[in-house]
GROMACS .gro file of C-alpha atoms in nm:
model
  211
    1UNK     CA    1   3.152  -5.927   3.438
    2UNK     CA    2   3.416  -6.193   3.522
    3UNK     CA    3   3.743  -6.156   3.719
    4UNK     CA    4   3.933  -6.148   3.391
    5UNK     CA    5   3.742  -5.904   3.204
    6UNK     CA    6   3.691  -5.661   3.480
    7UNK     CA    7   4.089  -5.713   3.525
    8UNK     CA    8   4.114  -5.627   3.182
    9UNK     CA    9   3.847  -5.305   3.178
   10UNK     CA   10   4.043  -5.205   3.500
   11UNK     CA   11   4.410  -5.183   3.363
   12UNK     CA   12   4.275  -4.978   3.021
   13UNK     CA   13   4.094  -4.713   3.259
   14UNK     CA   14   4.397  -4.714   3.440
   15UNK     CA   15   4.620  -4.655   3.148
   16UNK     CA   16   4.387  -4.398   3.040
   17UNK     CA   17   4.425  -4.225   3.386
   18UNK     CA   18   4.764  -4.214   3.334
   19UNK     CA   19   4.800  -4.087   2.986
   20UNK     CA   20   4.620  -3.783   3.079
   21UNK     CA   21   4.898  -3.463   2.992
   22UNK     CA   22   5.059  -3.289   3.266
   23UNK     CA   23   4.879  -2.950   3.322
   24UNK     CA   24   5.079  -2.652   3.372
   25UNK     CA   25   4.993  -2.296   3.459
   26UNK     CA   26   5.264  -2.070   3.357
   27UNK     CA   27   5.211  -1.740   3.623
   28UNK     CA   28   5.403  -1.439   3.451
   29UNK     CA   29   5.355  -1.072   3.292
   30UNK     CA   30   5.408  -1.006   2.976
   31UNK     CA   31   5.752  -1.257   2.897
   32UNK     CA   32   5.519  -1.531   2.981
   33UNK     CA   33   5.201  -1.348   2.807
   34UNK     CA   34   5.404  -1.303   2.482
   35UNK     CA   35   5.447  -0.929   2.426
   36UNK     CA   36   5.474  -0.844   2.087
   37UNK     CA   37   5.461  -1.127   1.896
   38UNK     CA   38   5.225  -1.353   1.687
   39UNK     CA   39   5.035  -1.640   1.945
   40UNK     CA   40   5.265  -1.927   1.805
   41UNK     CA   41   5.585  -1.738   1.891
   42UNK     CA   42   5.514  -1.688   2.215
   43UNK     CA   43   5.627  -1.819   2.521
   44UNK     CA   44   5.400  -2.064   2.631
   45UNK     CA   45   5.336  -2.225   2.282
   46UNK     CA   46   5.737  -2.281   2.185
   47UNK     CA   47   5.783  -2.415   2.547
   48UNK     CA   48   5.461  -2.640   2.534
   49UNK     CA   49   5.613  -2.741   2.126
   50UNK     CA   50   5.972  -2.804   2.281
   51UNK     CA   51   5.842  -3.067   2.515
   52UNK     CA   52   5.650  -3.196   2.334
   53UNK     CA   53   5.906  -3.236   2.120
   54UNK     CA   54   6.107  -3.419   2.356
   55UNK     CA   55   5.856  -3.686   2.466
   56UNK     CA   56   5.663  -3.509   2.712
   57UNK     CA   57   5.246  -3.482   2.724
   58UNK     CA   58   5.218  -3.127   2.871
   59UNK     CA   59   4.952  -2.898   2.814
   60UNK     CA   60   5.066  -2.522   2.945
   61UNK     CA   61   4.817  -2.254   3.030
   62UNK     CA   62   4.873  -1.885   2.908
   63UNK     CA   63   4.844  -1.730   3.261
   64UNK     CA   64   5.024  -1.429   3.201
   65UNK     CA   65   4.934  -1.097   3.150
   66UNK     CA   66   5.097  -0.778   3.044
   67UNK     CA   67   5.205  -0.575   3.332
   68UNK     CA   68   5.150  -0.754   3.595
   69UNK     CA   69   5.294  -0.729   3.925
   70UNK     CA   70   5.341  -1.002   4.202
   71UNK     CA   71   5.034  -0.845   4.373
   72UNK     CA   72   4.863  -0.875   4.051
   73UNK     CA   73   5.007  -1.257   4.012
   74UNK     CA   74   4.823  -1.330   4.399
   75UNK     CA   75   4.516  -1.172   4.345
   76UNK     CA   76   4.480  -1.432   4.026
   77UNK     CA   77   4.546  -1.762   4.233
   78UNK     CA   78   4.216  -1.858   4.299
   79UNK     CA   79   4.125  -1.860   3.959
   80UNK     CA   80   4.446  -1.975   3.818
   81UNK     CA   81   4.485  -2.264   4.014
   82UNK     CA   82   4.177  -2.476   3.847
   83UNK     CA   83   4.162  -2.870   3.945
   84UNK     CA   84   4.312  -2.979   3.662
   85UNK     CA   85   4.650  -2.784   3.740
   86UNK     CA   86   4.953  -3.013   3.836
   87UNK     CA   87   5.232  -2.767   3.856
   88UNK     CA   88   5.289  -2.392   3.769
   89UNK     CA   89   5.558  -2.198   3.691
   90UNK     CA   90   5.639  -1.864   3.865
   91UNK     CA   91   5.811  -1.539   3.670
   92UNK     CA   92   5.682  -1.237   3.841
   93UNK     CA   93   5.906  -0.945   3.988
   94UNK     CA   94   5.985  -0.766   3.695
   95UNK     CA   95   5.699  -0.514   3.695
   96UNK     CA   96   5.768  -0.474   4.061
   97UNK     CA   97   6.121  -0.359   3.962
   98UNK     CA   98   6.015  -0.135   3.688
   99UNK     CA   99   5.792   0.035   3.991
  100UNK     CA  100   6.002   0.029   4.212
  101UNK     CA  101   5.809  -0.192   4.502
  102UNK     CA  102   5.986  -0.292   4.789
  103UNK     CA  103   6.141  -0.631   4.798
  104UNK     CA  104   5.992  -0.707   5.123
  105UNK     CA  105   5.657  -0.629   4.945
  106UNK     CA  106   5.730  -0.827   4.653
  107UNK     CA  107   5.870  -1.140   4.856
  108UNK     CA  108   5.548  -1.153   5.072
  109UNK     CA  109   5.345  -1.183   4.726
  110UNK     CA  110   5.565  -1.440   4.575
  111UNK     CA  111   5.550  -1.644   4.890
  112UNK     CA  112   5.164  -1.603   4.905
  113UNK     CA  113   5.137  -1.752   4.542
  114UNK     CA  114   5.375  -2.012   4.644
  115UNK     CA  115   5.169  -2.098   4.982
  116UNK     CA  116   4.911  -2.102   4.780
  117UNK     CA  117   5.029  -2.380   4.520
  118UNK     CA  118   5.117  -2.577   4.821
  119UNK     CA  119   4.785  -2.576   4.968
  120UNK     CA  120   4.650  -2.723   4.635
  121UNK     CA  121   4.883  -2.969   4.589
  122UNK     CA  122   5.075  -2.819   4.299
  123UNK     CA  123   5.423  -2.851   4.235
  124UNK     CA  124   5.632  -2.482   4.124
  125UNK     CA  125   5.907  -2.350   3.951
  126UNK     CA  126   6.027  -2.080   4.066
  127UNK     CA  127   6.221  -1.852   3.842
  128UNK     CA  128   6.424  -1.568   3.932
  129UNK     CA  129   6.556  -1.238   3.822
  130UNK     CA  130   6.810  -0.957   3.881
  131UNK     CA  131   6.776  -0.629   3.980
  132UNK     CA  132   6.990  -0.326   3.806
  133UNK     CA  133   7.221  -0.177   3.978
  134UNK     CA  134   7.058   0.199   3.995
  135UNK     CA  135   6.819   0.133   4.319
  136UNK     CA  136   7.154   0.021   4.489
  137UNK     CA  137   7.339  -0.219   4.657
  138UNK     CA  138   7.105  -0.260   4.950
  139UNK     CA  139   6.781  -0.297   4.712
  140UNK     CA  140   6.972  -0.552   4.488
  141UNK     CA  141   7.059  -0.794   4.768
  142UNK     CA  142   6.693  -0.823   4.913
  143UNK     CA  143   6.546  -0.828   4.525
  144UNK     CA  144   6.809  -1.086   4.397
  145UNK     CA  145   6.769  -1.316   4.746
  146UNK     CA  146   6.355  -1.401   4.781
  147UNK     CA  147   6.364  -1.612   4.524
  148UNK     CA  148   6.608  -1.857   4.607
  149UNK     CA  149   6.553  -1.831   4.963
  150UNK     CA  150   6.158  -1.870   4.881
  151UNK     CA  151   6.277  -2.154   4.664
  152UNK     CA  152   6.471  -2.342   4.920
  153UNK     CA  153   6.196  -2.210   5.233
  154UNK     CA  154   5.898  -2.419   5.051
  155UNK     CA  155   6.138  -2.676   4.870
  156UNK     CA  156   6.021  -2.574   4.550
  157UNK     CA  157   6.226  -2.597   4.201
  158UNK     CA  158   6.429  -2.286   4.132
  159UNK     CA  159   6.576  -2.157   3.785
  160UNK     CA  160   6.806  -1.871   3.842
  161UNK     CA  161   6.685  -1.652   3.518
  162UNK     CA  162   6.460  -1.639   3.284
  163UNK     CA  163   6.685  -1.428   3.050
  164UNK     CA  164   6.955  -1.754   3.058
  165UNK     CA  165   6.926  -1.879   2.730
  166UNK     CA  166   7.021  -1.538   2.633
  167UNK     CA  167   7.334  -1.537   2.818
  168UNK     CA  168   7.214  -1.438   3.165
  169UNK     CA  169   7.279  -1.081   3.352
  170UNK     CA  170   7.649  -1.060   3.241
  171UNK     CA  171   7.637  -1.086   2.872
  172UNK     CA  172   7.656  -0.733   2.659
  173UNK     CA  173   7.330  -0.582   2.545
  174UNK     CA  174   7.481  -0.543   2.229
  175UNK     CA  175   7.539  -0.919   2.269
  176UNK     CA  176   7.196  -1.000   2.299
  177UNK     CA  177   7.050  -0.744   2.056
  178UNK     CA  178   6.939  -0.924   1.764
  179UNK     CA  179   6.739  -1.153   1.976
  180UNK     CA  180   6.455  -0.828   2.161
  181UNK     CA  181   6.225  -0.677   1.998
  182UNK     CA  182   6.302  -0.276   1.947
  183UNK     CA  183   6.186  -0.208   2.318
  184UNK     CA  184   6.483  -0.370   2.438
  185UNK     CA  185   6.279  -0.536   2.721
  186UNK     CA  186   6.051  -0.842   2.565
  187UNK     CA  187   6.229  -1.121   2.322
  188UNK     CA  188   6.167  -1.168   1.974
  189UNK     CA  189   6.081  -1.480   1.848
  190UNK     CA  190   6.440  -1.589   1.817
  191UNK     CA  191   6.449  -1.512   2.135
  192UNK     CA  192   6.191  -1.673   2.302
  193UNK     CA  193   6.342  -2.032   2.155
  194UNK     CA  194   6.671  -1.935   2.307
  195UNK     CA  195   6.502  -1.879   2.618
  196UNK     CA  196   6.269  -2.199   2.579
  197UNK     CA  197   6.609  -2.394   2.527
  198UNK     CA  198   6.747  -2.243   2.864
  199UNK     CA  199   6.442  -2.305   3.085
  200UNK     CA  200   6.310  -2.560   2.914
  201UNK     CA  201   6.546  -2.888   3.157
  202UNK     CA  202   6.388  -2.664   3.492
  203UNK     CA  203   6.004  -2.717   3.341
  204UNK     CA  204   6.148  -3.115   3.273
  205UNK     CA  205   6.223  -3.139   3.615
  206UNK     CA  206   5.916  -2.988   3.726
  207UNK     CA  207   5.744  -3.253   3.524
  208UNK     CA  208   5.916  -3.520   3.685
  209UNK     CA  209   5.800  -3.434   4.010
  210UNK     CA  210   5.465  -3.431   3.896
  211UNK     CA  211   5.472  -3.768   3.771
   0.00000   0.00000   0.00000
């Protein structure tokens, strides 16, 4: 093979290479697992059809499953994190919250799934939520905190809700009403865009620091 042709062969496998889509593993419960609704309408397929949308060559992984708790989400690393995973995105805590786990216990998870994305070289997005006010003042300030402090501790992306296409914590319920399903806790369909279109720049970035 001469110097051109092999020059030639070489910058094609390298394009190649470099087409490949950016693998994402999105880590959740049932808001990333899609609750409720029809496959399509979930989730991980209207963020994977938004980016795609927008230019991007992503293909997202469904890794979330109905009722999970951080625990649950660190127990699953070593077989979510597969080779071909770039980046992942985090939303875990709210099971923990509906149990009542202490935030100590939760943080230690989250920062063991986070450890562990560091360890294999993938990039995370971590996304937060807020805790009601009924287990108090005390167990809202350590809830609220770990993530951006387990953000900012392993220099990871951070997205302050998941809910903020909807409005975030502030907005009425009744406000935000015609976008849950009748359990008042997972998103409709509507809902899931509006949430895709709030999270969506946050899963851009992530990209970006993958490529």
């Amino acid at each position: 093979m001469g110097k051109v042709t092999g020059a030639i062969v070489f910058s094609l496998w390298a394009g190649a290479a470099w087409a490949e889509p950016v693998t994402i593993a999105a880590l959740g419960d049932s808001l990333t697992q899609g609750y409720g609704l029809p496959v399509e309408q979930g989730f991980v397929p209207q963020l994977e059809a938004w980016l795609e949308d927008a230019g991007h060559d992503v293909d997202i992984i469904n890794a979330g499953v109905s009722g999970d708790t951080t625990q649950g989400g660190l127990s699953r690393m070593a077989w979510t994190l597969t080779p071909e995973v770039d980046a992942m995105i985090v939303t875990l805590g709210g099971n923990d919250l509906l149990r009542g786990i202490d935030p100590e216990v939760s943080r230690a998870n989250l920062e063991g799934i986070v450890q562990a994305a560091n360890d294999a070289g993938v990039e995370v997005l971590v996304v937060g939520m807020e805790a009601p006010g009924n287990y108090g003042p005390d167990y809202k300030q350590a809830f609220d905190a770990m993530y951006p402090d387990i953000a900012q501790s392993f220099d990871t992306l951070y997205a302050e809700s998941f809910f903020a296409g909807l409005g975030g914590p502030d907005t009425a319920p009744s406000d935000v009403q015609n976008f849950m399903q009748p359990d008042g806790i997972h998103p409709n369909a509507e809902g899931v865009a509006r949430i895709v279109e709030g999270l969506a720049p946050s899963v851009q970035a992530l990209i970006a620091r993958v490529e």
